[in-house]
Amino acid sequence: MIRETIGSEALSKKQVTVINSFLPYLNKYRNNFGLDTCLRKAHFIAQIALESADFSTFEEGEEWWSTISLGVFSSSKIQIDNTIIESLKNNLNSIFKITDNNGNEILKTNDELKTILLTEKPFVVDGELYAKYRGVKDAKNPKMRIGKVLKEVLKSDKTLNYKIELKPHTFFGVPLLSRAYAPFPGDTRGLGMGMS
């Protein structure tokens, strides 16, 4: 039934090992949790197959490469707030950089970036913060990718003081999963699982 539910003609040795490790418990306790019809069992199997890469692992993947697949994240820009900053506080230098008018990076500590981001409150697509972000194509060299400017901060005389940029970066496992399963702005369908 599991093989048919995941649409596989044959299972790998790893899949058989994973399935055999939980199958006795599923069979023993399924009725206690309302898995008492073929449809409910198939739905449950399909869900855990998705979460376990078709039973090839016991761990949920945290290597989200595409913000498109991150359905819980907004596809429109949201303003950076304290919740976002706190969830990524140890990774701010990996995600953001401050540059001068010539594009030179002005080095900042995580604490300094936190202050700047909370003061200036730039807007960003939140999935680009948590999943792997490849950057935008460089106009000068289309084979290269660069960060994108989130906000230009001006001096009192209206000249450029500095830019806040989103750097190309990798994914952030725990913050990504925590954010993905937490309630999120506009969560009208109740997809957040209440974690933060």
XYZ file of C-alpha atoms in Angstrom:
196
model
C 0.000 0.000 0.000
C 2.860 2.397 0.832
C 4.635 1.668 -2.444
C 1.427 2.306 -4.392
C 0.651 5.489 -2.438
C 4.007 7.038 -3.311
C 3.738 5.811 -6.904
C 6.874 3.699 -6.898
C 7.296 0.384 -8.687
C 10.167 -0.661 -6.432
C 11.581 0.559 -3.144
C 15.261 1.117 -2.423
C 16.999 -0.664 0.431
C 17.008 2.603 2.399
C 13.263 3.096 1.838
C 12.540 -0.462 3.007
C 14.635 0.130 6.154
C 12.834 3.399 6.957
C 9.371 1.951 6.265
C 10.043 -1.215 8.285
C 11.148 0.893 11.248
C 7.801 2.686 11.597
C 5.316 0.301 9.969
C 4.720 -1.847 13.088
C 3.833 1.300 15.069
C 1.616 2.638 12.306
C -0.289 -0.641 12.158
C -0.559 -0.864 15.949
C -1.641 2.713 16.698
C -3.332 3.957 13.507
C -6.887 3.516 14.850
C -6.006 5.571 17.953
C -5.324 8.521 15.651
C -8.293 8.198 13.304
C -6.439 6.439 10.475
C -9.331 4.043 10.124
C -10.245 4.298 6.430
C -8.240 3.621 3.280
C -8.465 7.300 2.322
C -7.171 8.502 5.692
C -4.321 5.985 5.661
C -3.368 6.958 2.106
C -3.463 10.664 2.996
C -1.258 10.094 6.035
C 1.207 7.977 4.037
C 1.335 10.592 1.271
C 2.007 13.353 3.812
C 4.830 11.549 5.588
C 6.246 10.444 2.225
C 6.468 14.108 1.246
C 8.127 15.060 4.535
C 10.655 12.196 4.319
C 11.621 12.349 0.629
C 9.581 9.202 -0.122
C 10.861 7.455 3.016
C 14.530 7.924 2.239
C 15.225 9.835 5.471
C 13.866 10.422 8.960
C 14.652 14.122 8.835
C 12.745 16.928 7.225
C 14.810 18.694 4.608
C 15.857 22.226 5.394
C 17.663 22.935 2.136
C 14.926 24.944 0.474
C 16.351 26.287 -2.737
C 13.310 27.933 -4.210
C 11.216 30.634 -2.644
C 8.413 29.523 -4.972
C 8.051 26.247 -3.068
C 7.857 28.127 0.214
C 4.103 28.520 0.142
C 3.953 29.952 3.639
C 6.106 32.915 2.666
C 4.723 35.997 1.040
C 5.537 36.590 -2.616
C 5.198 40.310 -2.008
C 7.557 42.469 -0.001
C 7.110 42.809 3.727
C 8.813 45.224 6.069
C 11.681 43.842 8.124
C 10.663 43.755 11.769
C 11.990 42.522 15.094
C 10.589 38.997 14.582
C 12.549 38.573 11.360
C 15.706 40.103 12.839
C 15.564 37.928 15.964
C 15.049 34.750 13.934
C 18.122 35.521 11.803
C 20.195 37.459 14.343
C 23.239 35.172 14.093
C 23.205 35.267 10.285
C 22.724 38.949 9.465
C 26.269 39.332 8.061
C 25.581 36.416 5.711
C 22.379 38.000 4.394
C 22.849 41.769 4.365
C 25.583 44.209 3.552
C 25.929 47.954 3.682
C 27.606 49.637 0.714
C 28.735 53.158 -0.032
C 28.035 55.205 -3.157
C 30.818 53.373 -5.041
C 29.520 49.927 -4.148
C 32.229 49.286 -1.551
C 31.112 47.284 1.464
C 31.065 49.071 4.811
C 31.764 46.310 7.312
C 29.223 46.009 10.117
C 28.815 43.590 13.004
C 25.607 41.601 13.420
C 24.562 44.000 16.200
C 25.220 47.048 14.013
C 23.239 45.481 11.154
C 20.401 44.714 13.552
C 20.243 48.387 14.581
C 20.382 49.617 10.989
C 17.706 47.187 9.790
C 15.345 47.979 12.666
C 15.860 51.717 12.175
C 15.561 51.806 8.382
C 12.994 48.966 8.053
C 13.639 47.978 4.430
C 11.131 45.829 2.570
C 12.040 42.330 1.351
C 10.374 39.122 0.165
C 10.755 37.034 3.304
C 11.358 33.764 1.434
C 14.520 35.346 0.043
C 15.799 35.699 3.603
C 15.336 32.114 4.739
C 15.776 29.983 1.617
C 18.833 29.994 -0.611
C 18.967 33.298 -2.455
C 20.981 33.326 -5.690
C 20.922 37.078 -6.223
C 20.138 39.005 -9.386
C 22.032 38.894 -12.669
C 24.848 41.397 -12.913
C 24.131 43.837 -15.763
C 27.866 44.031 -16.523
C 28.391 40.255 -16.518
C 25.219 38.145 -17.014
C 27.060 35.008 -15.838
C 27.523 36.575 -12.412
C 24.951 37.158 -9.704
C 24.996 40.026 -7.264
C 22.947 41.236 -4.320
C 20.008 43.541 -4.721
C 19.476 46.909 -3.147
C 16.675 46.893 -0.587
C 16.930 50.532 0.408
C 18.996 53.633 -0.269
C 19.494 55.708 2.860
C 20.018 59.419 2.225
C 21.819 62.092 4.197
C 20.014 65.251 5.267
C 21.216 66.986 2.069
C 19.503 64.220 0.025
C 22.794 62.654 -1.146
C 23.378 58.931 -0.713
C 24.620 57.905 2.711
C 24.617 54.119 2.142
C 22.656 51.244 0.607
C 21.214 48.213 2.375
C 21.706 45.176 0.129
C 20.463 41.607 0.219
C 23.451 39.351 -0.470
C 23.305 36.020 -2.293
C 23.363 33.445 0.495
C 22.615 29.887 1.476
C 19.578 28.633 3.410
C 19.311 28.796 7.193
C 17.951 25.498 8.517
C 16.500 26.164 11.945
C 15.366 29.767 11.260
C 13.873 28.649 7.937
C 11.898 25.788 9.468
C 10.867 27.894 12.453
C 9.612 30.662 10.159
C 7.935 28.219 7.787
C 5.904 26.619 10.557
C 5.077 29.777 12.467
C 2.006 31.931 11.873
C 2.791 34.487 9.186
C 1.323 37.782 7.998
C -1.829 37.174 5.984
C -2.185 33.553 7.182
C -5.902 33.433 6.395
C -5.835 29.671 5.810
C -4.223 28.860 9.155
C -1.150 27.266 7.600
C 1.198 28.367 10.357
C 1.675 25.673 12.935
C 2.095 27.995 15.870
C 5.847 27.627 16.320
C 8.274 30.523 16.383
